[in-house]
Coordinates of C-alpha atoms in Angstrom, one line a residue:
Chain A
X1 CA 7.5 -11.7 -0.3
X2 CA 8.8 -8.6 -2.1
X3 CA 12.2 -9.7 -3.2
X4 CA 13.5 -6.2 -4.2
X5 CA 12.5 -4.8 -0.8
X6 CA 14.2 -7.6 1.0
X7 CA 17.3 -7.4 -1.1
X8 CA 17.7 -3.7 -0.3
X9 CA 16.9 -4.5 3.3
X10 CA 19.6 -7.1 3.4
X11 CA 22.2 -4.8 1.8
X12 CA 21.3 -2.1 4.4
X13 CA 21.7 -4.5 7.3
X14 CA 25.0 -5.8 6.0
X15 CA 26.3 -2.3 5.4
X16 CA 25.3 -1.3 8.9
X17 CA 27.0 -4.4 10.4
X18 CA 30.2 -3.8 8.5
X19 CA 30.3 -0.1 9.6
X20 CA 29.7 -1.2 13.2
X21 CA 32.6 -3.7 13.1
X22 CA 34.9 -1.0 11.6
X23 CA 33.7 1.7 14.0
X24 CA 34.4 -0.3 17.1
X25 CA 37.6 -1.9 15.7
X26 CA 39.3 -1.7 19.1
X27 CA 36.7 -4.2 20.4
X28 CA 36.3 -6.3 17.3
X29 CA 39.6 -6.5 15.5
X30 CA 42.4 -5.9 18.0
X31 CA 41.5 -8.4 20.8
X32 CA 41.6 -11.5 18.5
X33 CA 44.8 -10.4 17.0
X34 CA 46.5 -10.1 20.4
X35 CA 45.0 -13.3 21.7
X36 CA 46.0 -15.4 18.7
X37 CA 49.5 -14.0 18.7
X38 CA 49.9 -15.1 22.3
X39 CA 48.5 -18.5 21.4
X40 CA 51.1 -18.9 18.7
X41 CA 53.9 -17.7 20.9
X42 CA 53.1 -19.7 24.0
X43 CA 51.4 -22.9 22.6
X44 CA 53.0 -23.0 19.2
X45 CA 56.5 -21.7 19.7
X46 CA 57.4 -22.3 23.4
X47 CA 55.5 -25.4 24.3
X48 CA 55.1 -26.7 20.7
X49 CA 58.9 -27.1 20.3
X50 CA 58.9 -29.6 23.1
X51 CA 55.8 -31.5 21.7
X52 CA 57.4 -32.2 18.3
X53 CA 55.1 -33.4 15.6
X54 CA 51.4 -34.3 15.5
X55 CA 49.9 -36.3 12.6
X56 CA 53.1 -35.6 10.7
X57 CA 53.1 -31.8 11.1
X58 CA 55.0 -29.7 13.5
X59 CA 52.8 -28.6 16.4
X60 CA 52.6 -24.9 15.2
X61 CA 51.3 -26.0 11.8
X62 CA 48.9 -28.5 13.4
X63 CA 47.2 -26.0 15.7
X64 CA 47.1 -23.1 13.2
X65 CA 43.9 -24.3 11.4
X66 CA 42.2 -24.8 14.8
X67 CA 43.2 -21.4 16.1
X68 CA 41.9 -19.8 12.9
X69 CA 38.6 -21.7 13.2
X70 CA 38.4 -20.7 16.9
X71 CA 38.7 -17.1 16.1
X72 CA 36.1 -17.4 13.3
X73 CA 33.7 -19.2 15.7
X74 CA 34.1 -16.7 18.5
X75 CA 33.9 -13.6 16.3
X76 CA 30.9 -14.8 14.2
X77 CA 29.0 -15.6 17.4
X78 CA 30.1 -12.5 19.2
X79 CA 29.2 -10.2 16.4
X80 CA 25.6 -11.3 16.0
X81 CA 24.9 -11.7 19.7
X82 CA 26.2 -8.3 20.6
X83 CA 24.6 -6.5 17.6
X84 CA 21.1 -8.0 17.9
X85 CA 21.0 -7.9 21.7
X86 CA 22.3 -4.3 21.5
X87 CA 19.5 -3.5 19.2
X88 CA 17.0 -5.1 21.6
X89 CA 18.5 -3.3 24.6
X90 CA 18.6 0.1 22.9
X91 CA 15.1 -0.6 21.5
X92 CA 16.2 0.2 17.9
X93 CA 15.3 -3.4 17.0
X94 CA 11.9 -1.8 16.6
X95 CA 13.2 -0.1 13.5
X96 CA 13.4 -3.5 11.8
X97 CA 10.3 -5.0 13.5
X98 CA 7.9 -2.2 12.2
X99 CA 9.3 -2.4 8.7
X100 CA 8.0 -4.7 6.0
X101 CA 11.4 -6.4 5.7
X102 CA 10.8 -10.2 6.4
X103 CA 12.1 -11.9 9.5
X104 CA 14.2 -14.2 7.2
X105 CA 16.0 -11.1 5.9
X106 CA 16.6 -9.8 9.4
X107 CA 18.3 -13.1 10.3
X108 CA 20.3 -13.4 7.0
X109 CA 21.4 -9.8 7.3
X110 CA 22.8 -10.3 10.8
X111 CA 24.3 -13.7 9.8
X112 CA 26.1 -12.0 6.9
X113 CA 27.5 -9.4 9.3
X114 CA 28.7 -12.3 11.5
X115 CA 30.3 -14.0 8.5
X116 CA 32.0 -10.8 7.4
X117 CA 33.6 -10.3 10.9
X118 CA 34.4 -14.0 11.2
X119 CA 36.2 -14.0 7.9
X120 CA 37.9 -10.8 8.4
X121 CA 39.3 -11.9 11.7
X122 CA 40.1 -15.4 10.3
X123 CA 42.1 -13.8 7.5
X124 CA 43.9 -11.6 10.0
X125 CA 44.8 -14.7 12.2
X126 CA 46.0 -16.6 9.1
X127 CA 48.4 -13.7 8.3
X128 CA 49.6 -13.8 11.9
X129 CA 50.0 -17.6 11.7
X130 CA 52.1 -17.2 8.6
X131 CA 54.5 -15.1 10.6
X132 CA 55.2 -18.2 12.8
X133 CA 54.9 -21.1 10.4
X134 CA 54.4 -22.2 6.8
X135 CA 50.9 -23.0 5.7
X136 CA 49.7 -24.2 2.3
X137 CA 46.1 -25.1 1.5
X138 CA 45.6 -28.7 0.5
X139 CA 41.9 -28.5 -0.5
X140 CA 40.8 -24.8 -1.1
X141 CA 37.2 -25.6 -1.7
X142 CA 36.8 -27.6 1.5
X143 CA 38.7 -24.9 3.5
X144 CA 36.6 -22.1 2.2
X145 CA 33.2 -23.8 2.4
X146 CA 33.9 -25.2 5.9
X147 CA 34.9 -21.8 7.3
X148 CA 31.8 -20.1 5.7
X149 CA 29.4 -22.9 7.0
X150 CA 30.9 -22.8 10.5
X151 CA 30.6 -19.0 10.5
X152 CA 27.0 -19.4 9.5
X153 CA 26.3 -21.9 12.3
X154 CA 27.8 -19.7 15.0
X155 CA 26.2 -16.6 13.7
X156 CA 22.8 -18.3 13.9
X157 CA 23.6 -19.6 17.4
X158 CA 24.5 -16.1 18.4
X159 CA 21.2 -14.9 17.1
X160 CA 19.3 -17.5 19.2
X161 CA 21.3 -16.3 22.3
X162 CA 20.4 -12.7 21.5
X163 CA 16.7 -13.4 21.0
X164 CA 16.5 -15.0 24.5
X165 CA 18.9 -12.6 26.3
X166 CA 17.3 -10.1 28.6
X167 CA 20.5 -8.6 30.1
X168 CA 24.1 -8.3 29.2
X169 CA 25.1 -11.2 31.5
X170 CA 22.9 -13.5 29.3
X171 CA 25.1 -12.9 26.3
X172 CA 28.3 -13.9 28.0
X173 CA 27.0 -17.1 29.6
X174 CA 26.9 -19.3 26.5
X175 CA 30.4 -18.2 25.2
X176 CA 31.9 -18.7 28.6
X177 CA 30.3 -21.9 29.7
X178 CA 29.5 -23.7 26.4
X179 CA 31.4 -22.3 23.5
X180 CA 34.9 -21.9 24.9
X181 CA 34.9 -25.4 26.5
X182 CA 33.6 -27.1 23.4
X183 CA 36.1 -25.2 21.2
X184 CA 39.0 -26.2 23.5
X185 CA 37.8 -29.8 23.6
X186 CA 37.1 -29.7 19.8
X187 CA 40.5 -30.8 18.7
X188 CA 42.0 -27.3 18.3
X189 CA 45.2 -28.2 20.2
X190 CA 45.3 -32.0 19.8
X191 CA 44.3 -35.0 17.8
X192 CA 41.5 -37.0 19.4
X193 CA 43.6 -40.1 18.6
X194 CA 45.7 -39.2 21.6
X195 CA 42.7 -39.6 23.9
X196 CA 41.5 -42.9 25.6
X197 CA 38.8 -44.7 23.6
X198 CA 36.0 -43.5 25.9
X199 CA 36.9 -39.8 25.6
X200 CA 37.3 -40.3 21.8
X201 CA 33.7 -41.4 21.7
X202 CA 32.6 -38.5 24.0
X203 CA 34.5 -36.1 21.7
X204 CA 32.5 -37.3 18.7
X205 CA 29.4 -35.7 20.3
X206 CA 31.1 -32.2 20.1
X207 CA 30.0 -30.6 16.8
X208 CA 33.0 -28.2 16.9
X209 CA 35.3 -31.2 16.5
X210 CA 33.9 -31.8 13.0
X211 CA 34.2 -28.2 12.0
X212 CA 37.8 -27.9 13.2
X213 CA 38.9 -31.2 11.7
X214 CA 37.2 -30.6 8.3
X215 CA 38.9 -27.2 8.2
X216 CA 42.2 -28.7 9.2
X217 CA 41.7 -31.3 6.4
X218 CA 41.2 -28.4 4.0
X219 CA 44.5 -26.9 5.0
X220 CA 46.8 -29.8 6.0
X221 CA 45.0 -32.8 4.4
X222 CA 44.7 -34.6 7.8
X223 CA 41.6 -35.2 9.9
X224 CA 40.3 -37.3 12.8
X225 CA 36.8 -37.6 11.3
X226 CA 35.0 -38.3 8.0
X227 CA 34.7 -35.0 6.0
X228 CA 31.4 -36.1 4.5
X229 CA 30.0 -36.6 8.0
X230 CA 31.3 -33.1 9.0
X231 CA 29.5 -31.5 6.1
X232 CA 26.3 -33.4 7.0
X233 CA 26.5 -32.2 10.6
X234 CA 27.2 -28.6 9.7
X235 CA 24.4 -28.5 7.2
X236 CA 21.9 -30.0 9.7
X237 CA 23.0 -27.2 12.2
X238 CA 22.6 -24.5 9.6
X239 CA 19.1 -25.6 8.5
X240 CA 18.0 -26.4 12.1
X241 CA 19.2 -23.1 13.6
X242 CA 17.9 -21.0 10.8
X243 CA 14.5 -22.6 11.1
X244 CA 14.6 -22.1 14.9
X245 CA 15.4 -18.4 14.6
X246 CA 12.7 -17.9 12.0
X247 CA 10.1 -19.6 14.3
X248 CA 11.3 -17.5 17.2
X249 CA 11.0 -14.2 15.3
X250 CA 7.7 -15.1 13.7
X251 CA 6.4 -15.8 17.2
X252 CA 7.8 -12.5 18.3
X253 CA 10.0 -14.1 21.0
X254 CA 12.2 -11.4 22.5
X255 CA 11.1 -8.7 20.1
X256 CA 7.3 -8.3 20.6
X257 CA 5.2 -8.1 23.7
Chain B
X1 CA -11.6 2.2 2.5
X2 CA -10.5 3.4 5.9
X3 CA -7.0 4.4 6.7
X4 CA -7.3 2.4 9.9
X5 CA -10.1 0.0 10.9
X6 CA -10.1 -1.6 14.3
X7 CA -12.7 -4.1 15.4
X8 CA -13.1 -5.8 18.7
X9 CA -9.4 -5.5 19.5
X10 CA -8.3 -7.0 22.8
X11 CA -5.0 -7.4 24.4
X12 CA -4.3 -9.3 27.6
X13 CA -0.8 -9.3 28.9
X14 CA 0.8 -12.3 30.6
X15 CA 0.2 -10.9 34.0
X16 CA -3.5 -11.0 33.3
X17 CA -3.7 -7.2 32.7
X18 CA -6.5 -6.5 30.2
X19 CA -5.0 -3.5 28.4
X20 CA -7.7 -3.5 25.6
X21 CA -11.2 -4.8 26.1
X22 CA -12.6 -5.0 22.6
X23 CA -12.1 -1.6 21.2
X24 CA -13.5 -0.4 17.8
X25 CA -12.6 2.7 15.9
X26 CA -12.0 3.9 12.4
X27 CA -9.8 6.6 11.0
X28 CA -10.6 8.1 7.6
X29 CA -7.9 8.8 5.0
X30 CA -6.5 12.3 5.3
X31 CA -7.8 12.6 8.9
X32 CA -5.8 14.1 11.8
X33 CA -7.1 11.9 14.6
X34 CA -6.4 12.2 18.3
X35 CA -6.3 9.1 20.6
X36 CA -6.4 10.4 24.1
X37 CA -6.5 8.8 27.5
X38 CA -4.9 8.8 30.9
X39 CA -1.7 6.9 31.6
X40 CA -2.2 3.2 31.3
X41 CA -5.5 3.6 29.4
X42 CA -4.3 1.4 26.5
X43 CA -3.2 4.0 23.9
X44 CA 0.4 2.7 23.5
X45 CA -0.8 -0.9 23.4
X46 CA -3.2 0.0 20.6
X47 CA -0.5 1.8 18.7
X48 CA 1.9 -1.1 19.4
X49 CA -0.6 -3.6 17.8
X50 CA -1.2 -1.4 14.8
X51 CA 2.6 -1.2 14.2
X52 CA 3.4 -4.9 15.0
X53 CA 5.4 -4.2 18.1
X54 CA 2.8 -5.9 20.3
X55 CA 0.8 -9.0 19.4
X56 CA -2.9 -8.7 19.8
X57 CA -5.0 -11.3 21.7
X58 CA -8.0 -11.0 19.4
X59 CA -9.7 -8.7 17.0
X60 CA -9.1 -7.3 13.6
X61 CA -6.8 -4.5 12.4
X62 CA -6.7 -3.2 8.8
X63 CA -4.4 -0.5 7.5
X64 CA -5.7 0.9 4.2
X65 CA -7.5 -2.4 3.7
X66 CA -4.5 -4.6 4.5
X67 CA -5.3 -7.0 7.3
X68 CA -2.3 -7.3 9.7
X69 CA -3.0 -11.1 10.0
X70 CA -3.0 -11.9 6.3
X71 CA -1.2 -9.0 4.6
X72 CA 1.2 -7.8 7.2
X73 CA 4.0 -6.7 4.8
X74 CA 1.7 -4.3 2.9
X75 CA 0.1 -3.1 6.1
X76 CA 3.5 -2.3 7.6
X77 CA 4.6 -0.4 4.4
X78 CA 1.7 2.0 4.9
X79 CA 2.7 3.0 8.5
X80 CA 5.3 5.4 9.8
X81 CA 5.7 5.2 13.6
X82 CA 7.1 7.8 16.0
X83 CA 7.1 5.9 19.3
X84 CA 6.9 7.4 22.8
X85 CA 10.3 6.2 23.9
X86 CA 13.5 7.0 22.1
X87 CA 14.4 3.9 20.1
X88 CA 17.4 4.8 18.0
X89 CA 21.0 3.6 18.1
X90 CA 22.5 6.5 20.0
X91 CA 25.9 5.8 18.6
X92 CA 24.9 6.0 15.0
X93 CA 25.1 9.3 13.0
X94 CA 21.8 11.0 12.3
X95 CA 22.0 10.5 8.5
X96 CA 22.7 6.7 8.9
X97 CA 19.7 6.3 11.2
X98 CA 17.3 7.8 8.6
X99 CA 18.9 6.2 5.5
X100 CA 19.0 2.7 7.1
X101 CA 15.4 3.0 7.9
X102 CA 14.7 3.7 4.3
X103 CA 16.6 0.6 3.4
X104 CA 14.4 -1.5 5.6
X105 CA 11.5 -0.3 3.5
X106 CA 13.2 -1.2 0.2
X107 CA 14.2 2.3 -0.8
X108 CA 17.4 2.5 -2.8
X109 CA 20.2 4.4 -1.2
X110 CA 20.3 7.3 -3.7
X111 CA 16.6 8.0 -3.2
X112 CA 17.0 7.5 0.5
X113 CA 19.8 10.1 0.7
X114 CA 17.7 12.6 -1.3
X115 CA 14.7 12.1 1.0
X116 CA 16.9 12.2 4.1
X117 CA 18.2 15.7 3.0
X118 CA 14.7 16.9 2.4
X119 CA 13.3 15.8 5.8
X120 CA 16.3 16.5 7.9
X121 CA 16.4 20.0 6.3
X122 CA 12.7 20.5 7.0
X123 CA 13.1 19.4 10.6
X124 CA 16.3 21.5 11.0
X125 CA 18.6 18.6 11.5
X126 CA 20.6 18.6 8.3
X127 CA 23.5 20.5 9.9
X128 CA 23.8 17.7 12.5
X129 CA 23.6 14.8 10.0
X130 CA 27.1 13.4 10.8
X131 CA 26.7 13.7 14.6
X132 CA 25.9 10.7 16.7
X133 CA 22.2 10.7 17.9
X134 CA 23.4 10.8 21.5
X135 CA 24.8 14.3 21.0
X136 CA 21.4 15.8 20.0
X137 CA 19.1 17.6 22.4
X138 CA 15.8 16.0 23.5
X139 CA 13.8 18.0 20.9
X140 CA 16.2 17.1 18.1
X141 CA 15.9 13.4 19.0
X142 CA 12.1 13.7 18.7
X143 CA 12.4 15.5 15.3
X144 CA 14.9 12.8 14.2
X145 CA 12.3 10.1 15.0
X146 CA 9.8 12.0 12.9
X147 CA 12.2 12.3 10.0
X148 CA 12.9 8.5 10.3
X149 CA 9.2 7.7 10.3
X150 CA 8.6 9.8 7.2
X151 CA 11.5 8.5 5.1
X152 CA 9.4 5.9 3.3
X153 CA 6.6 8.5 2.9
X154 CA 3.9 6.5 4.8
X155 CA 0.2 7.0 4.1
X156 CA -0.5 6.7 7.9
X157 CA 1.8 8.5 10.4
X158 CA 1.3 7.4 14.0
X159 CA 2.8 9.7 16.7
X160 CA 2.8 8.5 20.3
X161 CA 3.4 11.6 22.4
X162 CA 5.8 13.2 19.9
X163 CA 6.2 16.5 21.7
X164 CA 6.7 15.1 25.2
X165 CA 9.4 17.1 27.0
X166 CA 9.9 19.4 24.1
X167 CA 9.9 23.2 24.7
X168 CA 7.0 25.3 23.4
X169 CA 8.8 26.8 20.5
X170 CA 9.9 23.5 19.0
X171 CA 6.5 22.0 19.8
X172 CA 4.8 24.7 17.8
X173 CA 7.2 24.2 14.9
X174 CA 6.5 20.5 15.0
X175 CA 2.7 21.3 14.9
X176 CA 3.3 23.4 11.8
X177 CA 5.3 20.6 10.2
X178 CA 2.7 18.0 11.0
X179 CA -0.1 20.2 9.8
X180 CA 1.7 20.6 6.4
X181 CA 2.1 16.8 6.2
X182 CA -1.6 16.3 6.9
X183 CA -2.5 18.9 4.3
X184 CA -0.3 17.1 1.8
X185 CA -2.5 14.0 2.4
X186 CA -0.8 12.0 5.2
X187 CA -3.3 10.5 7.6
X188 CA -2.1 11.2 11.2
X189 CA -2.9 9.5 14.5
X190 CA -1.7 11.4 17.5
X191 CA -1.6 10.6 21.2
X192 CA -0.6 13.5 23.4
X193 CA -0.8 14.7 27.0
X194 CA -1.0 18.3 25.8
X195 CA -4.7 18.5 25.1
X196 CA -4.4 21.9 23.5
X197 CA -2.2 20.1 21.0
X198 CA -5.1 17.7 20.1
X199 CA -7.6 20.5 20.1
X200 CA -5.5 22.6 17.8
X201 CA -4.5 19.9 15.4
X202 CA -7.0 17.1 15.3
X203 CA -10.4 16.9 13.5
X204 CA -11.5 13.7 15.2
X205 CA -10.9 12.3 18.6
X206 CA -11.3 9.0 20.5
X207 CA -10.9 8.9 24.3
X208 CA -9.8 5.6 25.7
X209 CA -9.9 4.7 29.4
X210 CA -9.1 1.4 31.0
X211 CA -9.0 -0.4 27.7
X212 CA -12.4 0.9 26.5
X213 CA -13.3 3.7 24.0
X214 CA -15.5 6.1 25.9
X215 CA -15.8 8.7 23.2
X216 CA -15.2 8.6 19.4
X217 CA -16.5 11.6 17.4
X218 CA -15.4 14.7 15.5
X219 CA -13.6 17.2 17.8
X220 CA -16.2 19.9 17.3
X221 CA -19.0 17.4 18.3
X222 CA -17.0 16.3 21.4
X223 CA -16.4 19.9 22.4
X224 CA -20.0 20.8 22.1
X225 CA -20.7 18.3 24.8
X226 CA -18.9 20.5 27.2
X227 CA -21.6 21.6 29.6
X228 CA -19.6 23.8 31.9
X229 CA -16.6 26.1 31.5
X230 CA -14.8 28.4 33.9
X231 CA -13.7 31.8 32.5
X232 CA -11.2 34.0 34.1
X233 CA -11.8 37.7 33.7
X234 CA -9.0 40.2 34.3
X235 CA -10.4 43.3 36.0
X236 CA -9.0 46.8 35.4
X237 CA -9.5 47.9 39.0
X238 CA -8.9 45.8 42.0
X239 CA -11.8 44.4 44.0
X240 CA -12.2 43.4 47.6
X241 CA -14.8 40.7 47.1
X242 CA -16.4 38.8 44.3
X243 CA -19.2 40.7 42.7
X244 CA -22.6 38.9 42.7
X245 CA -23.7 38.1 39.2
X246 CA -27.3 36.7 39.1
X247 CA -27.3 33.2 37.6
X248 CA -23.5 32.8 37.6
X249 CA -21.2 31.3 40.2
X250 CA -18.2 33.6 40.9
X251 CA -15.0 33.5 42.8
X252 CA -12.4 36.2 43.2
X253 CA -9.0 34.6 42.7
X254 CA -7.1 37.8 43.5
X255 CA -8.0 41.4 43.5
X256 CA -7.7 41.6 39.7
X257 CA -8.9 38.1 38.6
X258 CA -12.5 36.9 38.7
X259 CA -13.6 33.4 37.9
X260 CA -17.0 33.0 36.4
X261 CA -18.6 29.5 35.8
X262 CA -20.8 29.4 32.8
X263 CA -23.0 26.6 31.4
X264 CA -23.6 25.7 27.8
X265 CA -26.0 28.2 26.2
X266 CA -25.4 31.0 28.8
X267 CA -25.4 34.5 27.4
X268 CA -22.0 36.1 28.1
X269 CA -23.5 39.6 27.5
X270 CA -25.4 39.1 30.8
X271 CA -22.0 38.8 32.6
X272 CA -20.6 41.9 31.0
X273 CA -23.9 43.8 31.5
X274 CA -24.0 43.0 35.2
X275 CA -20.3 44.0 35.6
X276 CA -20.8 47.2 33.7
X277 CA -23.8 48.1 36.0
X278 CA -21.3 47.8 38.9
X279 CA -18.7 49.9 37.0
X280 CA -16.3 47.0 36.9
X281 CA -14.3 47.0 33.7
X282 CA -13.0 43.8 32.1
X283 CA -9.6 44.1 30.3
X284 CA -9.2 40.5 29.2
X285 CA -10.9 37.1 29.2
X286 CA -9.5 33.5 29.0
X287 CA -10.6 29.9 29.8
X288 CA -9.4 28.6 33.1
X289 CA -8.5 25.3 31.5
X290 CA -8.2 24.0 28.0
X291 CA -11.8 23.1 26.8
X292 CA -10.8 19.6 25.8
X293 CA -9.0 19.1 29.1
X294 CA -12.2 19.9 31.0
X295 CA -14.2 17.5 28.8
X296 CA -11.6 14.8 29.0
X297 CA -11.4 15.0 32.8
X298 CA -15.2 15.0 33.0
X299 CA -15.6 11.9 30.8
X300 CA -12.9 10.0 32.6
X301 CA -14.3 10.9 36.0
X302 CA -17.8 10.0 34.9
X303 CA -16.6 6.6 33.7
X304 CA -14.6 5.9 36.8
X305 CA -17.6 6.8 38.9
X306 CA -19.9 4.5 36.9
X307 CA -17.5 1.6 37.1
X308 CA -17.4 2.1 40.8

């Protein structure tokens, strides 16, 4: 593999993705800002005051890490799935397919775009959260690494969705019927210790629970699960999903006849 | 070493359509090569396989000695593709489309910008460089695809009907541009529905029909096979009926136009002599159809008749 060629290819893809996010800011930046502000007002401020504390933190503080992570997950996924499927739909994916740039670079370039948007929106939501509550970071390294790893996982998942998607409906099915329920049930708004034992066990099968809790541990220092276990699960997802995408592209699934 | 070498190439699609049935052909470096055939003949499939957009079923493809099965990266680096369908991001500015393509081929941004200016200027698109592709006319979009395909200065340029839907003035300016590229050393493979385009530009030609190559030879050799042509003579004075010319089949199209069918080796002076004897003056002469078109139709019809 020609490293220089692929490095320039990666930079080109990342640059293109960043320009795309900024160009369509009304679709990429504004909606999560509005949604998260509403979450903080309704769940945090209005309802949260009646709930009191959770794991020793007031409810607004408790849900802030989950809401930040939720926006990172949604935006990382959404960026990659819409960008790559858009390229397939408009046939300009062929620009990449005919080039000597490797399939790994195509994946990494799109994932980098997903991370960039995920982080950008995550930072914006953090700033919004700071307008409602005080937050300090208990473990900066865990916070930062977990947000990056989670963003990678959902960017890769978005890529898988885009590879298989044939029409626009196909890119909204997974976010609507899988991603949103798993995120809501992934401990964003509550500690799983509040659930009956059976549902606690069921919740442990939800990977988003580990990501949200590890991130919450990074910020607040409290978690329902083992942090080491969370890293292991996220790493397995990163390696597994990257390998899956690479196999799919090498076989030409969704991009070659 | 050939610019392109194809051996026993087959492609069967999932719906059991045999698009290519074991074709072989070679293109020499520096050639301007026409790949012709009716719709659905397999031209675009062959081009798709050469450029990695379509997976082959079997066979061997080498681009400047690089086998696409074992050395795909190097093979891809040699090719510039102008596909039949518009395949650019219509919301992206013209300059970004070209410069991004350069990046995918590992070309640094400063050099990419320099080349983009060169090719967009040559193709008369530089003034529109900041405009989104969707705002360009059909001809401009075609020229943009040519600029994009050339940005990495490929040794082999593949053009799949590049002038489809383009007006004659722009088509001719594209011909001039492509001829200059070919003279500068770029090997060019062209598919087109405008057969005069292939006759004017290409030195070699392959004709493909139903996934089989039915002719592969220099253009001059292929055209020599043409046995029969129809000439249209414009007559100075109107005629009521077609004059009888011994040895020639004639047909009066209208009072001033006479069709004369000639066979390979016929003496044209005999026609003019016979007309002069009847005091019929001819003011101009042209082929009824493009020569390659007649040959093409003949070859395809012959094959379809033999297949049954």
